[in-house]
GROMACS .gro file of C-alpha atoms in nm:
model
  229
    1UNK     CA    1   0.000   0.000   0.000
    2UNK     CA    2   0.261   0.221   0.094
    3UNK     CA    3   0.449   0.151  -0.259
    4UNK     CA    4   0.119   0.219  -0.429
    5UNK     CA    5   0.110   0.556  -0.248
    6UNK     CA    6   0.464   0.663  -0.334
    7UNK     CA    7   0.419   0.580  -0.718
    8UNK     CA    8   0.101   0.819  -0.714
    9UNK     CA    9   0.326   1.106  -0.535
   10UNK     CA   10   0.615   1.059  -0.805
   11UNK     CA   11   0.484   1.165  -1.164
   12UNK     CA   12   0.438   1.485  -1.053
   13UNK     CA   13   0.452   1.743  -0.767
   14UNK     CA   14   0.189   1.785  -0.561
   15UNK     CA   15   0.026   2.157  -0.712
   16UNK     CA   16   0.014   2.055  -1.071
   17UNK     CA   17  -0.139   1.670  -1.031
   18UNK     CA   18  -0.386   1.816  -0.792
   19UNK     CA   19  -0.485   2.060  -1.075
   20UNK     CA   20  -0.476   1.787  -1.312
   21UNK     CA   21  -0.720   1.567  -1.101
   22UNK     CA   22  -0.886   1.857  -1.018
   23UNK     CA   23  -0.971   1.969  -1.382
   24UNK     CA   24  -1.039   1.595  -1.521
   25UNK     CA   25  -1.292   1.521  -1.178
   26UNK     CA   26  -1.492   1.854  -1.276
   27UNK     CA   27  -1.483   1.768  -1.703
   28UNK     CA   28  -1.621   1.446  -1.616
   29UNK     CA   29  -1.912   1.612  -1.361
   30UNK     CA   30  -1.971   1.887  -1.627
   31UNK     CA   31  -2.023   1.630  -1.896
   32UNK     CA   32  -2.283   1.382  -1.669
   33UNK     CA   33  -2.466   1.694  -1.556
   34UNK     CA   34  -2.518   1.811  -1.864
   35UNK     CA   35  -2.737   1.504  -1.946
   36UNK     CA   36  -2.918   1.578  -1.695
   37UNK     CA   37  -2.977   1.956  -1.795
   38UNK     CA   38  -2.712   2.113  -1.579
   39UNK     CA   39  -2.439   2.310  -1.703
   40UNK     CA   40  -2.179   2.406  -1.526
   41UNK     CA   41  -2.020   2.584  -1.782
   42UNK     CA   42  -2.338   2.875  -1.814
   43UNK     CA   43  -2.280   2.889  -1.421
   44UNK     CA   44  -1.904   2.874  -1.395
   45UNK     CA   45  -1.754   3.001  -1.695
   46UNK     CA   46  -1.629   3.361  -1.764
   47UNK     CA   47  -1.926   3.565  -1.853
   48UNK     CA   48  -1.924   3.935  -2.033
   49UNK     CA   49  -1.870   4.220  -1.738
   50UNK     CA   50  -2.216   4.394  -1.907
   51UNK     CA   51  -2.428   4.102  -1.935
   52UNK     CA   52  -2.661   4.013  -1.636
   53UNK     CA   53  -2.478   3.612  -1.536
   54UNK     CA   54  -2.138   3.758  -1.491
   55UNK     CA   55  -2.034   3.733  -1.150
   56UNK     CA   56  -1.647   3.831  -1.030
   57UNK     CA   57  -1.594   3.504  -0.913
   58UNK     CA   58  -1.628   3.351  -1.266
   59UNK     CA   59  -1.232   3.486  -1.308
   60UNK     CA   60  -1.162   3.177  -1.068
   61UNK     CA   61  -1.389   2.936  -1.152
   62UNK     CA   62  -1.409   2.904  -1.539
   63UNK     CA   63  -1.037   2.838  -1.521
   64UNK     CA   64  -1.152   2.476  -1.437
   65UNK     CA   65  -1.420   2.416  -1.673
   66UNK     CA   66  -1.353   2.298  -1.980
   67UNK     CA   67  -1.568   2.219  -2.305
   68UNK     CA   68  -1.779   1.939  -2.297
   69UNK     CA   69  -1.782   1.891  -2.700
   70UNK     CA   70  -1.469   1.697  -2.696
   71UNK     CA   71  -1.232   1.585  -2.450
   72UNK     CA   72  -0.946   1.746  -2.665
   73UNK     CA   73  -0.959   2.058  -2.474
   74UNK     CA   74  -0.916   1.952  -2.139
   75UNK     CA   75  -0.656   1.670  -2.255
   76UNK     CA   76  -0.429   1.921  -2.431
   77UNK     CA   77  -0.423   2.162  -2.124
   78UNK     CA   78  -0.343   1.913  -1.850
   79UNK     CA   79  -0.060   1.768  -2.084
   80UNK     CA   80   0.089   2.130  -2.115
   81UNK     CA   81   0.005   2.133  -1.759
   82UNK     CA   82   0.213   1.837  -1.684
   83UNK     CA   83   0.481   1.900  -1.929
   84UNK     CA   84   0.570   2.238  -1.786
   85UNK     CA   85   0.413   2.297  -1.443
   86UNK     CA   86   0.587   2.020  -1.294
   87UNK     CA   87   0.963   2.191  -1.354
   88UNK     CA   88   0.869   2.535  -1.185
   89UNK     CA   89   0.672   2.418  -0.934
   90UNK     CA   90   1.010   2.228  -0.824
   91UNK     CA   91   1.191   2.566  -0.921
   92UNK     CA   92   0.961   2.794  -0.707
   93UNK     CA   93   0.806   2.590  -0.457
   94UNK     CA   94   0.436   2.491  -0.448
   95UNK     CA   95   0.315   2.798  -0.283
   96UNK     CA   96   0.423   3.049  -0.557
   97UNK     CA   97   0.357   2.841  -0.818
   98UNK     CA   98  -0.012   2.825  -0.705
   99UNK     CA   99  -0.058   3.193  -0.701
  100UNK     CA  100   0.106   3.275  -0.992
  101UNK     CA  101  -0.108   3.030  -1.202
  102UNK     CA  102  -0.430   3.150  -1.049
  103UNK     CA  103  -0.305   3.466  -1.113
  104UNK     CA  104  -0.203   3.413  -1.465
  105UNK     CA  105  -0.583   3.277  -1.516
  106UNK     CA  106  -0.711   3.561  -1.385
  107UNK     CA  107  -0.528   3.800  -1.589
  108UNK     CA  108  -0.605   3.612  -1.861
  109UNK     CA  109  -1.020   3.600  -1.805
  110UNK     CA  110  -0.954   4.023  -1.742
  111UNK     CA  111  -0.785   4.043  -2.130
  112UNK     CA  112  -1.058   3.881  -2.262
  113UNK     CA  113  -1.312   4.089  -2.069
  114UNK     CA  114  -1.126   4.393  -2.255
  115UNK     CA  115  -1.121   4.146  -2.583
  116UNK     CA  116  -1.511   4.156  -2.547
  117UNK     CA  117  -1.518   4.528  -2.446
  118UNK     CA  118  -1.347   4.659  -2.794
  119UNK     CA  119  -1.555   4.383  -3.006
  120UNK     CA  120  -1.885   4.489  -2.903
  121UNK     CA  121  -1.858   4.848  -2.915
  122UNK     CA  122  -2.090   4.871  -3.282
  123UNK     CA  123  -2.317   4.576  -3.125
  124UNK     CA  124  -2.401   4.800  -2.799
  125UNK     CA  125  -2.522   5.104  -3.006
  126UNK     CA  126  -2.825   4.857  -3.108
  127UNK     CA  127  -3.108   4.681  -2.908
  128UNK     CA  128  -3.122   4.411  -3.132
  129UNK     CA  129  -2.838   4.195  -3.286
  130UNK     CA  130  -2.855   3.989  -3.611
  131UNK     CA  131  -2.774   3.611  -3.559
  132UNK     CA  132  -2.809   3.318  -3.848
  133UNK     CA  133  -3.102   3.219  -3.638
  134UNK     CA  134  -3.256   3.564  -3.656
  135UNK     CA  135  -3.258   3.831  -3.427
  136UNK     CA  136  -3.189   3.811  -3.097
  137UNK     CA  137  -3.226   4.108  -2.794
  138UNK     CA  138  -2.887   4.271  -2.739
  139UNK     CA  139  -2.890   4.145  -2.385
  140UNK     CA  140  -2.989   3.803  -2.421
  141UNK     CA  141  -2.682   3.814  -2.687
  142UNK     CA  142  -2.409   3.935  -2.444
  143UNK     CA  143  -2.512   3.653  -2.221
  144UNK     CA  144  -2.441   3.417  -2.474
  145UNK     CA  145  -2.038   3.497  -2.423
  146UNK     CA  146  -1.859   3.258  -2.227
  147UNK     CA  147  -1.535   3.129  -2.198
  148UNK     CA  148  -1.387   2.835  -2.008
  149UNK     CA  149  -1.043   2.671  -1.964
  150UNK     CA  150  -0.757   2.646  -1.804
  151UNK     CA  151  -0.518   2.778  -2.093
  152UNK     CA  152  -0.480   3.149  -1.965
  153UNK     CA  153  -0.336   3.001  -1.699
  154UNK     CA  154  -0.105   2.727  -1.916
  155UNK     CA  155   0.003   2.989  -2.133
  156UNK     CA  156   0.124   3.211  -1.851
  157UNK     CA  157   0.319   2.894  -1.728
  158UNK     CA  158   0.464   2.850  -2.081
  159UNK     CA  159   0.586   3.222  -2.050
  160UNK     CA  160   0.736   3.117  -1.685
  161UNK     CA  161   0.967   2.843  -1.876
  162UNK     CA  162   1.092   3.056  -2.174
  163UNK     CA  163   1.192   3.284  -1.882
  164UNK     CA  164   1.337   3.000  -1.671
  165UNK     CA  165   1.452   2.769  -1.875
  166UNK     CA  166   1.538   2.954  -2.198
  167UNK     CA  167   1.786   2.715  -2.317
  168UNK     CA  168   1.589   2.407  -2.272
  169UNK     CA  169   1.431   2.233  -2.541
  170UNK     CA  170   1.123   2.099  -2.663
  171UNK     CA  171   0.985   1.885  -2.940
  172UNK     CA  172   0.751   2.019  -3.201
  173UNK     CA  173   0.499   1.742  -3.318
  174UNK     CA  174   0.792   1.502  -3.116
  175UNK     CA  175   1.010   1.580  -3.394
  176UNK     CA  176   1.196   1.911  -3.419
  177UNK     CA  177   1.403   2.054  -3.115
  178UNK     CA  178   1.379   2.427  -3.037
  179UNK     CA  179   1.466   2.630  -2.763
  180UNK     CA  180   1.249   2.749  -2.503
  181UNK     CA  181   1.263   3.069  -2.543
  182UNK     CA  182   1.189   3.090  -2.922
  183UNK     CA  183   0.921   2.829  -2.842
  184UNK     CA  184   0.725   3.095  -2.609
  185UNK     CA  185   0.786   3.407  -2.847
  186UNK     CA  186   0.688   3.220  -3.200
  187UNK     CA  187   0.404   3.053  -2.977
  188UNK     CA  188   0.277   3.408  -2.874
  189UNK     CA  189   0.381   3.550  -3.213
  190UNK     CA  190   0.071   3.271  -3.346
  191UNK     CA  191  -0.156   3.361  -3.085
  192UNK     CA  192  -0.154   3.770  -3.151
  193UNK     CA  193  -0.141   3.695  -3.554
  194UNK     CA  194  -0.490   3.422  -3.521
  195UNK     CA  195  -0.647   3.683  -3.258
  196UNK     CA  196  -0.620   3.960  -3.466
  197UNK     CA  197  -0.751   3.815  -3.780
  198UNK     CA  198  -1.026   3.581  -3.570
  199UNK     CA  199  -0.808   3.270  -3.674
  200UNK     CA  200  -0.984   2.931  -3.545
  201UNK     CA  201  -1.330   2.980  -3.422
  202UNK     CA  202  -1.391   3.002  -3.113
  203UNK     CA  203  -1.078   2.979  -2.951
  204UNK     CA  204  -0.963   3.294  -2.697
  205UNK     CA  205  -0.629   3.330  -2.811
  206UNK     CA  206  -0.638   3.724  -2.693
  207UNK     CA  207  -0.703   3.519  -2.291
  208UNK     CA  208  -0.417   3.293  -2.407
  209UNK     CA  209  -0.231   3.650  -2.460
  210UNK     CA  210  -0.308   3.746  -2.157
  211UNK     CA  211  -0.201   3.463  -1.928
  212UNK     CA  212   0.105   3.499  -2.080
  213UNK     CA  213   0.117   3.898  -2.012
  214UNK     CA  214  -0.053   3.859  -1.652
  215UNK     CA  215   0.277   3.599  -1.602
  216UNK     CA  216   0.569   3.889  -1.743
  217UNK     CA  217   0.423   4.099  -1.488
  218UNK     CA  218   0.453   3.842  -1.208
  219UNK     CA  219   0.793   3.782  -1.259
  220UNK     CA  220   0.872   4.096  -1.310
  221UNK     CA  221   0.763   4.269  -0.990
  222UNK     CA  222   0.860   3.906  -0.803
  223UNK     CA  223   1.270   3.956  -0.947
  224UNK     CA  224   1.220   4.332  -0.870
  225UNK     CA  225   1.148   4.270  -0.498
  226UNK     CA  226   1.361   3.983  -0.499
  227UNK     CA  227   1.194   3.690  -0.409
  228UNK     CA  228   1.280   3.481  -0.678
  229UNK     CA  229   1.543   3.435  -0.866
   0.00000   0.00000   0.00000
């Protein structure tokens, strides 16, 4: 038994496979509510600021939703999760490295709240907006918004290994070795280019952005006071 325990402990530390769990337990809840009519992503994800089911502490809790179309979303971000977590939380201890990815989620939900903000500007000079299925009332639209995931929060721990580890490397597609650091800048290089030109659906790539920039800034002011390194 004890074996059995130590094996769990081992493939990662104890912050990032609690987030893991954590994230697969509540995409496996959201998906069996959800036949039963509940969804916890309307409740818990990241809501407009002007619409009427935003609530401040969707900035926490849609961090740990994910979408319950395919499984593809919350796979990908508990790999990255895994893949790069698990290094700084050993660098900066589990404490820090809890903050700063809540914090990095956080700023990431707030980028996308100003994301919104700048997009709706001609939609808020109308009661009325024009969807495929017809009109729909402004405010019913702007409650349609959501956003869920934990990938604000990945991308600002991406950021956190270009600056850590610059000179390690990763494998594209397994294959091709790069650096860190060019890893993180071409990576956020992508994510400005598809955000700007509305590049693949649905995706948030300007919360993505702003993981990333929420993470700078935490570093930043954490070297400047010197607590870490």
């Amino acid at each position: 038994m004890q074996q059995s325990s130590s094996a769990w402990t081992r493939w990662a530390p104890p912050v990032t496979r609690n987030l893991i769990v954590i994230n697969l337990l509540i995409y496996i809840t959201s998906v069996l509510l959800l036949r039963r009519g509940i969804d916890l992503n309307e409740l818990g994800g990241l809501h407009y600021f002007g619409a009427s089911n935003f609530h401040f502490w969707q900035l926490i809790t849609y961090q740990f939703l994910h979408s319950t179309a395919s499984i593809d979303h919350v796979l990908s971000n508990m790999f990255a999760l895994f893949m790069f977590g698990s290094s700084i939380e050993y660098f900066w201890g589990s404490k820090r490295y809890l903050i700063y990815y809540l914090l990095c989620g956080v700023s990431a939900g707030l980028v996308q709240e100003l994301s919104w903000y700048y997009e709706l500007q001609e939609v808020m000079r109308y009661d009325f907006v024009q969807l495929p299925s017809g009109l729909i009332a402004r405010d019913a639209f702007l409650g349609l918004l959501n956003t869920v995931g934990a990938s604000g929060a990945v991308f600002g721990i991406l950021l956190a290994s270009g600056v850590l580890f610059p000179n390690s490397y990763v494998l594209i597609g397994f294959a091709l070795p790069l650096k860190m650091k060019y890893f993180v800048f071409l990576y956020g290089v992508i994510e400005l280019y598809a955000g700007i030109h509305n590049t693949w659906g649905q995706v948030a790539h300007f919360a993505h952005l702003g993981g990333m920039i929420g993470g700078a800034i935490l570093i930043y002011l954490w070297r400047k006071k010197g607590v870490i390194r």
